[in-house]
PDB file of C-alpha atoms in Angstrom:
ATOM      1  CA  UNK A   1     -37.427  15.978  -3.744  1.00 39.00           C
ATOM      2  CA  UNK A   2     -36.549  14.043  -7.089  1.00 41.00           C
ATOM      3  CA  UNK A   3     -33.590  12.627  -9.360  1.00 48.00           C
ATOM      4  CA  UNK A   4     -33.251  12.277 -12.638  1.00 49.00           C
ATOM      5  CA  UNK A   5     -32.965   8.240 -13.433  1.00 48.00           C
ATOM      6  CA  UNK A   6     -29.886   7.933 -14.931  1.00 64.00           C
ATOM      7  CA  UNK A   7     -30.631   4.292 -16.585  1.00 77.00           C
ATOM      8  CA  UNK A   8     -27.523   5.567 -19.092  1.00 82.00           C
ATOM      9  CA  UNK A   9     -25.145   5.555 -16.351  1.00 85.00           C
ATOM     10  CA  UNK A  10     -26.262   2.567 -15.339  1.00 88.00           C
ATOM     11  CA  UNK A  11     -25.883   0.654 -18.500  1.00 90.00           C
ATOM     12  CA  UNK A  12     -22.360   2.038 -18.816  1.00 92.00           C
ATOM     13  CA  UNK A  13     -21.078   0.900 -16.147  1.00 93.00           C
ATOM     14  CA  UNK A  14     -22.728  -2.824 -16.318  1.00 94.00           C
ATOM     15  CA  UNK A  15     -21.126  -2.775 -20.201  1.00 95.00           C
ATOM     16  CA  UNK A  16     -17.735  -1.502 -18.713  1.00 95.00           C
ATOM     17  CA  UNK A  17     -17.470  -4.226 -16.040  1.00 96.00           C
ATOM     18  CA  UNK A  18     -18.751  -7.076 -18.629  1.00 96.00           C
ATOM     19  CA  UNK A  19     -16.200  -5.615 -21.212  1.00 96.00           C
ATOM     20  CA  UNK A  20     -13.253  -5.717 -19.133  1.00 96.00           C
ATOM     21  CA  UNK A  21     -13.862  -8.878 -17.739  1.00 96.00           C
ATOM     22  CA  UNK A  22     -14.267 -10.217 -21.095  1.00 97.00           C
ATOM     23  CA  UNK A  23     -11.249  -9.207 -22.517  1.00 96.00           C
ATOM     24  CA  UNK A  24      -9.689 -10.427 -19.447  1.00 96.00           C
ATOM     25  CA  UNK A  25     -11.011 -14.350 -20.120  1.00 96.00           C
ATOM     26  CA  UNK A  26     -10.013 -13.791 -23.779  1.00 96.00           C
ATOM     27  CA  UNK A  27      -6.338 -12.580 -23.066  1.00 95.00           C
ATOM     28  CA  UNK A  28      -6.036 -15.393 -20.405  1.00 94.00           C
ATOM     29  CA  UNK A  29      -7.368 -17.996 -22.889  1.00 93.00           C
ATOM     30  CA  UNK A  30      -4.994 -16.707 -25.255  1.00 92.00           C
ATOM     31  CA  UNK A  31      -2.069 -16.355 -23.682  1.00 92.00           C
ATOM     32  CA  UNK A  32      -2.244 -18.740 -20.671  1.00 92.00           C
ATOM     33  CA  UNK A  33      -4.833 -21.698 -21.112  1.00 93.00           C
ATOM     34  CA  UNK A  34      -4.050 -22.302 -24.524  1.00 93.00           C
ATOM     35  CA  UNK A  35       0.107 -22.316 -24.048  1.00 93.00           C
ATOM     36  CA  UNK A  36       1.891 -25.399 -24.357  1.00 94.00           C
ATOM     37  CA  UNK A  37       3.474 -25.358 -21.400  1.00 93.00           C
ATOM     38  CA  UNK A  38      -0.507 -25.084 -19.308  1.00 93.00           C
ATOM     39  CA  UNK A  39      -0.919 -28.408 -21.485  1.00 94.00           C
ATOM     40  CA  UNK A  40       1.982 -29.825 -20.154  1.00 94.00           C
ATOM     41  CA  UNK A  41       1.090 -29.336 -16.707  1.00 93.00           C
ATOM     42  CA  UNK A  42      -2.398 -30.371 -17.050  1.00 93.00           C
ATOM     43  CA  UNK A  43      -1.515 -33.829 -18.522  1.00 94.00           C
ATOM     44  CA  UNK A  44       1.394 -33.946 -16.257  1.00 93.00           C
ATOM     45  CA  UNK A  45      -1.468 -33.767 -13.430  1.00 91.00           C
ATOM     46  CA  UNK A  46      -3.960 -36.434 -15.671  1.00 93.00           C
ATOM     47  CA  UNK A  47      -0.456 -38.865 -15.490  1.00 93.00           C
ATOM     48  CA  UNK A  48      -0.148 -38.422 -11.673  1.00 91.00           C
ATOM     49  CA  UNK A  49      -3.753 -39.110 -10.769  1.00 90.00           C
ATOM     50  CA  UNK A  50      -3.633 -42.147 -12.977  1.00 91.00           C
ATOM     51  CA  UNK A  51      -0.592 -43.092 -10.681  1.00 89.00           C
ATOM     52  CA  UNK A  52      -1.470 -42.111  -7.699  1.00 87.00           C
ATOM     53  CA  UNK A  53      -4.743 -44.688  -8.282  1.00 87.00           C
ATOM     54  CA  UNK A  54      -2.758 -47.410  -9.317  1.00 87.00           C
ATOM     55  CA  UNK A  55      -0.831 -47.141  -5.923  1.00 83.00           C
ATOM     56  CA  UNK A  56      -4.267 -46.815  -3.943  1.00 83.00           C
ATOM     57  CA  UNK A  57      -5.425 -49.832  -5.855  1.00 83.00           C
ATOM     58  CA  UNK A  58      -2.420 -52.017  -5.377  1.00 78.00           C
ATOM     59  CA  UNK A  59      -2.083 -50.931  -1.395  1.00 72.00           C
ATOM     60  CA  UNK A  60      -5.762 -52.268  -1.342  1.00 72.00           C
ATOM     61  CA  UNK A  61      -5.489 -55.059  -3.124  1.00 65.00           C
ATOM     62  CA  UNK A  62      -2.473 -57.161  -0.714  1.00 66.00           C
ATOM     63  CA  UNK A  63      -1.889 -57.258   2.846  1.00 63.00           C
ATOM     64  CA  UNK A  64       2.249 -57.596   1.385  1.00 62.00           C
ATOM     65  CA  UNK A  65       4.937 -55.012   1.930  1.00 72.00           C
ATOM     66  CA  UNK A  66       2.428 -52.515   4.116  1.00 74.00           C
ATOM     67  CA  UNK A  67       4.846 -50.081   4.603  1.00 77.00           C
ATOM     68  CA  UNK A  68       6.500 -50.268   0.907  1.00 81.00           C
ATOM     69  CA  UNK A  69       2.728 -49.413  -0.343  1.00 79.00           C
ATOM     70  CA  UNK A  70       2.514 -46.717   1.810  1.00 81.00           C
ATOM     71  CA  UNK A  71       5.499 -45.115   1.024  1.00 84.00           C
ATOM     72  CA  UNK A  72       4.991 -45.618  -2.561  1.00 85.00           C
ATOM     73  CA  UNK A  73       0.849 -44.236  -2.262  1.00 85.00           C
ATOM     74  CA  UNK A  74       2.417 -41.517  -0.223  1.00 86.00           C
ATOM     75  CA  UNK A  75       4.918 -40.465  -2.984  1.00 88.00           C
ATOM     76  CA  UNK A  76       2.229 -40.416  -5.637  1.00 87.00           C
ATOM     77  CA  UNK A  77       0.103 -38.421  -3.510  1.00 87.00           C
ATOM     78  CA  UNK A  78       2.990 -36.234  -3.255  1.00 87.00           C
ATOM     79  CA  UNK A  79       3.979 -35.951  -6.924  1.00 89.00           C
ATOM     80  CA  UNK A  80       0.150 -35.167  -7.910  1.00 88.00           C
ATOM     81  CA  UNK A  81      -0.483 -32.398  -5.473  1.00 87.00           C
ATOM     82  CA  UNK A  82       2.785 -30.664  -6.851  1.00 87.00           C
ATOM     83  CA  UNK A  83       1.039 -31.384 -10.395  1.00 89.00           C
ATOM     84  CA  UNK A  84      -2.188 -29.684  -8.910  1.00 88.00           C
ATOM     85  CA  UNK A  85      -0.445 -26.529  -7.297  1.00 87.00           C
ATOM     86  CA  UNK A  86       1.264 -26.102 -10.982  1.00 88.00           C
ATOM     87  CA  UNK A  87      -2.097 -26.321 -12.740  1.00 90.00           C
ATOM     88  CA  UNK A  88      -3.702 -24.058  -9.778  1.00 88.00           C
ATOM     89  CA  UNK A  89      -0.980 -21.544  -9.846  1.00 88.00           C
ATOM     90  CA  UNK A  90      -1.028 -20.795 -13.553  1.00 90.00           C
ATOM     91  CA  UNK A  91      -4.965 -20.243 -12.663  1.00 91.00           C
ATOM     92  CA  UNK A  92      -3.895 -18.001  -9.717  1.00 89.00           C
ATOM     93  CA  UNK A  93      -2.110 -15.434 -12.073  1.00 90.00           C
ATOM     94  CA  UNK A  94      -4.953 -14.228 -14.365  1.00 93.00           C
ATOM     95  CA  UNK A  95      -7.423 -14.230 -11.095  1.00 92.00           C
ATOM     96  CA  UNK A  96      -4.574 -11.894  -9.472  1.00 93.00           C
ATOM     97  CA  UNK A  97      -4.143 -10.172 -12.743  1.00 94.00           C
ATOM     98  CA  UNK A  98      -7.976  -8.774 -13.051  1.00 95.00           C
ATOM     99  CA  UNK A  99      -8.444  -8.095  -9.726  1.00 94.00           C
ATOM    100  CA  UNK A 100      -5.910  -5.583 -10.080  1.00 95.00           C
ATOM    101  CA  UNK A 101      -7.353  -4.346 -13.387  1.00 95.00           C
ATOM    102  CA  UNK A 102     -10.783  -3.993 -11.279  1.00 96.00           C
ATOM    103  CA  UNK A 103      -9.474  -2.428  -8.827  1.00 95.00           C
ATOM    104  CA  UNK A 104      -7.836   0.707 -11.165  1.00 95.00           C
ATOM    105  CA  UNK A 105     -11.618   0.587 -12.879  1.00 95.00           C
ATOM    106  CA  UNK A 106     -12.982   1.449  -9.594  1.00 94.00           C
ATOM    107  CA  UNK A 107     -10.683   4.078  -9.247  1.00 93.00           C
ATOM    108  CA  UNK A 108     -11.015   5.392 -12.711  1.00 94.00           C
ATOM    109  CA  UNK A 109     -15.173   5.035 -12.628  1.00 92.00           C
ATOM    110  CA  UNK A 110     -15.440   6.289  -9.062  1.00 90.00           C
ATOM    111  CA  UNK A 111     -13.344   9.529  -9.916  1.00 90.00           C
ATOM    112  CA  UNK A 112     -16.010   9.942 -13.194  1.00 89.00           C
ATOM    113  CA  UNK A 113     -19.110   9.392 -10.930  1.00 87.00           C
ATOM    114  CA  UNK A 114     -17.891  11.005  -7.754  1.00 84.00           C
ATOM    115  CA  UNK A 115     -21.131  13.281  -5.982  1.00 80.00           C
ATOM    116  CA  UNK A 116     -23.440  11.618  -8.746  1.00 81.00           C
ATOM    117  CA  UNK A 117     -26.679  10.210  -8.211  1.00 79.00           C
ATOM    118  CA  UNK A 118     -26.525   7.255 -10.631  1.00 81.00           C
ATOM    119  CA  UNK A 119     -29.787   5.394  -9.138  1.00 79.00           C
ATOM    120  CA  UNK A 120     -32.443   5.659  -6.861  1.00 78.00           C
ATOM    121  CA  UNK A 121     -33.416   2.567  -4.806  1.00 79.00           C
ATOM    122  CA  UNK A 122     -36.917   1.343  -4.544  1.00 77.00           C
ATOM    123  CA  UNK A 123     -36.389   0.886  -0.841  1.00 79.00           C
ATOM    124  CA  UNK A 124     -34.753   2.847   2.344  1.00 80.00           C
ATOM    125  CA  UNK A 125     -31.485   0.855   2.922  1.00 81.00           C
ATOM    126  CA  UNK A 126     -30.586   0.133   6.809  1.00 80.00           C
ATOM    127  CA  UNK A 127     -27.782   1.935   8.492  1.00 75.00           C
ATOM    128  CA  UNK A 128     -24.566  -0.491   7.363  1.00 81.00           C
ATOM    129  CA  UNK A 129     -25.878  -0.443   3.740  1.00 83.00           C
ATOM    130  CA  UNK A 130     -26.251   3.124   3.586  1.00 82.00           C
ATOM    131  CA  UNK A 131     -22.402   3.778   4.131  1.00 83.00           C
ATOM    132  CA  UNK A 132     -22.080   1.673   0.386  1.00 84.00           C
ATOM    133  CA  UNK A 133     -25.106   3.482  -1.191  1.00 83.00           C
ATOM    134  CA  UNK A 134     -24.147   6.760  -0.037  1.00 81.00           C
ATOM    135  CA  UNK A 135     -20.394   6.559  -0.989  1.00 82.00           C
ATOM    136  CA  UNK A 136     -19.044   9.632  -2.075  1.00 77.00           C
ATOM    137  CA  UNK A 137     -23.161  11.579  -1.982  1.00 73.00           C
ATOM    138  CA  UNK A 138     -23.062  14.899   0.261  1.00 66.00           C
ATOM    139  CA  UNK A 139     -26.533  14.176   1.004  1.00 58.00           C
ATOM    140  CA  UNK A 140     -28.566  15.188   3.797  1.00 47.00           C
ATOM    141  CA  UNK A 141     -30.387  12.125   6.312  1.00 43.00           C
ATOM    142  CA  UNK A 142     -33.856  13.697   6.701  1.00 40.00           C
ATOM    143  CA  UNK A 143     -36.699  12.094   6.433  1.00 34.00           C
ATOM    144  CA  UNK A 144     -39.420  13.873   3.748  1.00 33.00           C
ATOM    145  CA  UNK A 145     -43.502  12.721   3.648  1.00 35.00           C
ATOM    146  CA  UNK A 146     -43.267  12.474  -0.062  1.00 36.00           C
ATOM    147  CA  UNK A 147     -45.178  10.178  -2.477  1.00 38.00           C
ATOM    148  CA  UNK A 148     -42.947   7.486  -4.356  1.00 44.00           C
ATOM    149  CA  UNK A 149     -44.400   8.803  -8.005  1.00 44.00           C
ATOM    150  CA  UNK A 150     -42.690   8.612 -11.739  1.00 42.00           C
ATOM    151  CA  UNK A 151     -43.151  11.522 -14.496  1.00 41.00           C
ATOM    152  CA  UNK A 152     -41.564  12.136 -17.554  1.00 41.00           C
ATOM    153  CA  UNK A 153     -39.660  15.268 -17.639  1.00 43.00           C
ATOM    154  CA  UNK A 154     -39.583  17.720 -20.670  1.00 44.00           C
ATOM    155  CA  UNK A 155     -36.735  15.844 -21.591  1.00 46.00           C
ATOM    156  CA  UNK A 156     -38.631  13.096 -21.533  1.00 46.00           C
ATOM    157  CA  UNK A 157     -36.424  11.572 -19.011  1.00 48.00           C
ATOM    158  CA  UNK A 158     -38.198  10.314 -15.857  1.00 45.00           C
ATOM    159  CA  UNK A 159     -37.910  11.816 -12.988  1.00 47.00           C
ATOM    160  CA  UNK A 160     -38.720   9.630  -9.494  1.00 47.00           C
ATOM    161  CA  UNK A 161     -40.148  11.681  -6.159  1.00 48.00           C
ATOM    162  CA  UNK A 162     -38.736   9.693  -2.993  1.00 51.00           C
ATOM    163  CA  UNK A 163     -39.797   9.612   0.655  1.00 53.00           C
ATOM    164  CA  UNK A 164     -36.315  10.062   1.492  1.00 61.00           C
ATOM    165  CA  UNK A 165     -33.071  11.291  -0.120  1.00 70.00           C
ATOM    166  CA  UNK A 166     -31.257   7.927   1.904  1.00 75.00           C
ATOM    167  CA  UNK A 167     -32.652   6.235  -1.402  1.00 78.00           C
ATOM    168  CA  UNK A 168     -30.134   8.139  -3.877  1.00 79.00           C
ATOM    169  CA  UNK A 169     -27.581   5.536  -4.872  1.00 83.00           C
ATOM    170  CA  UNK A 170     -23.423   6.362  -5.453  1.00 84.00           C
ATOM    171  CA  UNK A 171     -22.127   4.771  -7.664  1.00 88.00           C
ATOM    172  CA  UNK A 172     -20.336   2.042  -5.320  1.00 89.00           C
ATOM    173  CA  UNK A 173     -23.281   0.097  -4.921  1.00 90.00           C
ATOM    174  CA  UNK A 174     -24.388  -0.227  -8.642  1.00 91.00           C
ATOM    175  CA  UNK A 175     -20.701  -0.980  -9.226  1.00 93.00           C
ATOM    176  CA  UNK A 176     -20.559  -4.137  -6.402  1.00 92.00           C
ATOM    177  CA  UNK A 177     -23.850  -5.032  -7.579  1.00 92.00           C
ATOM    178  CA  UNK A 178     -22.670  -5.415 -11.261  1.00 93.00           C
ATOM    179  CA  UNK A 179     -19.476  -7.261  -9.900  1.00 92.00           C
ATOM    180  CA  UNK A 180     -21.223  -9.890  -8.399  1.00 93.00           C
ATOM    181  CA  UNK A 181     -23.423 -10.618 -11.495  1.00 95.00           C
ATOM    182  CA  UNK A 182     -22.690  -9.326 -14.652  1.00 95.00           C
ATOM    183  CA  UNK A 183     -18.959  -9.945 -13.829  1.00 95.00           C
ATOM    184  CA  UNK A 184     -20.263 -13.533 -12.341  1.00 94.00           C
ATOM    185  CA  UNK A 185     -22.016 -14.296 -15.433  1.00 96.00           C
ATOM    186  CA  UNK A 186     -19.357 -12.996 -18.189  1.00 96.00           C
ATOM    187  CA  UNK A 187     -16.996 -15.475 -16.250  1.00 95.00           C
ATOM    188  CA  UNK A 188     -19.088 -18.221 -16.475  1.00 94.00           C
ATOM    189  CA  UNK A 189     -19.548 -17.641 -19.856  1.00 95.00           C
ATOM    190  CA  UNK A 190     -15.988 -16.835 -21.204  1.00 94.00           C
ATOM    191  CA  UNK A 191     -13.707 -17.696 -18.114  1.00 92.00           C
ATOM    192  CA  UNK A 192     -11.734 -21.174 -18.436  1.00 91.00           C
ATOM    193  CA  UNK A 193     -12.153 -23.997 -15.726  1.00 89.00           C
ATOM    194  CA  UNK A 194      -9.752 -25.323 -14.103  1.00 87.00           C
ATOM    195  CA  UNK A 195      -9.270 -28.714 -14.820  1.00 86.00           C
ATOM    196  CA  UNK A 196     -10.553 -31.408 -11.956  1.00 82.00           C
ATOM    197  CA  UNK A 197      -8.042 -32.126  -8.969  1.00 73.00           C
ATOM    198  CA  UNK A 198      -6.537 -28.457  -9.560  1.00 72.00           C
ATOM    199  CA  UNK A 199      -9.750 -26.353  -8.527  1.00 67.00           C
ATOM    200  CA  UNK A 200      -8.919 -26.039  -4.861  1.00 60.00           C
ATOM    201  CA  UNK A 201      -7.149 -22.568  -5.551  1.00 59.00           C
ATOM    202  CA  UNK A 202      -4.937 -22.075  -2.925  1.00 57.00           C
ATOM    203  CA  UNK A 203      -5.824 -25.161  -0.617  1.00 59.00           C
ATOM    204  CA  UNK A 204      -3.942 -26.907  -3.991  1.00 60.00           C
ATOM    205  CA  UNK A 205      -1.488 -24.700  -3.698  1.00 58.00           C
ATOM    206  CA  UNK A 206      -0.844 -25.198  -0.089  1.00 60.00           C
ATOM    207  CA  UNK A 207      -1.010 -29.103  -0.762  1.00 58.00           C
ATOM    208  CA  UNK A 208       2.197 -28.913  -2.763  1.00 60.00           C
ATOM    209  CA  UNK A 209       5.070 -30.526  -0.536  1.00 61.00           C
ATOM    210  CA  UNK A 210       7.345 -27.790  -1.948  1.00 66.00           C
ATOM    211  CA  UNK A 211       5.270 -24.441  -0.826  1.00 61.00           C
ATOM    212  CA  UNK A 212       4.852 -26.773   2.782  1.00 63.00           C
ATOM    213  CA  UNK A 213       8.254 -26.851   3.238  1.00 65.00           C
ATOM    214  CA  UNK A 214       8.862 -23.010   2.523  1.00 65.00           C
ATOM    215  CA  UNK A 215       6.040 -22.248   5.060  1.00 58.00           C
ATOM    216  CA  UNK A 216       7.117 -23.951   7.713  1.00 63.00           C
ATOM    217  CA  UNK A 217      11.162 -22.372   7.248  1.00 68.00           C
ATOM    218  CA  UNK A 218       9.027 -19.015   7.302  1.00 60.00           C
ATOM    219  CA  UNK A 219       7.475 -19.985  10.899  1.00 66.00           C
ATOM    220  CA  UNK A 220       3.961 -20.946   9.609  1.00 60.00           C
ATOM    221  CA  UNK A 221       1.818 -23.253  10.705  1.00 63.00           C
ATOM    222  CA  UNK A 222       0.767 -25.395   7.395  1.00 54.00           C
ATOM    223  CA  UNK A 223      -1.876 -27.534   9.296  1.00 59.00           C
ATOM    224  CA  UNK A 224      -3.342 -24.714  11.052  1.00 61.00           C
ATOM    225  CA  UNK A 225      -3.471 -22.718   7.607  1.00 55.00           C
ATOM    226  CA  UNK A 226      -5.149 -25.525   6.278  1.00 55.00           C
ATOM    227  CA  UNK A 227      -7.958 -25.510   8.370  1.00 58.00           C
ATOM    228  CA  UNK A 228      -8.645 -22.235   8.500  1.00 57.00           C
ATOM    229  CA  UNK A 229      -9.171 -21.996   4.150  1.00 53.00           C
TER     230      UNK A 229
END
């Protein structure tokens, strides 16, 4: 038994998820990060933290007025976490934003490369694995004595003899794979940061006095939600 090594439709789909994950860091840069009002909130958030430590600092520094500190360190605390859920939030929206878009290219690439063989793996993959290799492959489980050899066609394309057809790969699995690196990597290179004291995500988010008090009128349990992130 052989396949044809389709190293083309590999590199297309690595290129498609870098590409769209590009543009997506560009667009966000362009039309979030570099708005005046994301400025706004991250010196808002720079202004708070300066406060907030001036409160710490002055609680530490006298035994005087204990609970008048506290109160005060307590509001600061309070007005900096809303500043954090603000910054986190506008970070939130691009994040929700492409993981959407992803999802429709998985869709759209899965409906191109549905029955294909787009790679052969240099390995039988155990039983869980093979339900994301063999996504969307009619092919049969049996076992063949073959030797694990590489010849060039008369297309000059090479052509790989397996021990087993369980080593034909779907497209799913070169897909996640290329999600959780070249995806990874394009976002380290291009995505924007958020700033420090706003990269908590939603634990920032949750920190904000305002979403707390929203929660708990819905019937949630903020403190249990809190440990379980």
């Amino acid at each position: 038994i052989s396949f044809n090594m389709t190293v083309s439709d590999i590199l297309k789909i690595a290129g498609t998820v870098a590409v769209v994950q590009a543009i997506c860091d560009i667009l966000s840069r362009r039309w979030v990060f570099s708005s005046e009002s994301y400025d706004r909130q991250v010196r808002a958030l720079r202004r708070t933290e300066m406060l907030r430590d001036k409160a710490a600092a002055s609680s530490n520094a006298t035994n005087a007025n204990k609970d008048k500190q506290a109160k005060r360190l307590a509001k600061a605390e309070e007005e900096r976490a809303a500043c954090a859920a603000d910054v986190a939030r506008r970070h939130a929206s691009p994040q929700i934003f492409t993981s959407v878009l992803f999802l429709l290219l998985w869709k759209i690439l899965g409906a191109e490369y549905s029955g294909k063989v787009v790679a052969v793996l240099p390995f039988q993959p155990f039983g869980l694995l093979q339900r994301l290799t063999l996504r969307g492959l009619e092919i049969s489980e049996e076992l063949l004595d073959l030797p694990k050899t590489a010849v060039a066609d008369a297309a000059g394309r090479m052509v790989v003899h397996v021990e087993a057809l369980t080593q034909a790969c779907s497209f799913a699995f070169v897909y996640v794979l290329c999600s959780a690196s070249v995806k990874f990597i394009v976002h380290q290179l291009l995505g924007q940061k958020p700033p420090s004291g706003a990269g908590g995500g939603f634990g920032d988010m949750m920190g904000d006095a305002r979403v707390q008090r929203s929660m708990k009128s819905l019937g949630f349990d903020v403190e249990e939600l809190k440990k379980n992130m």
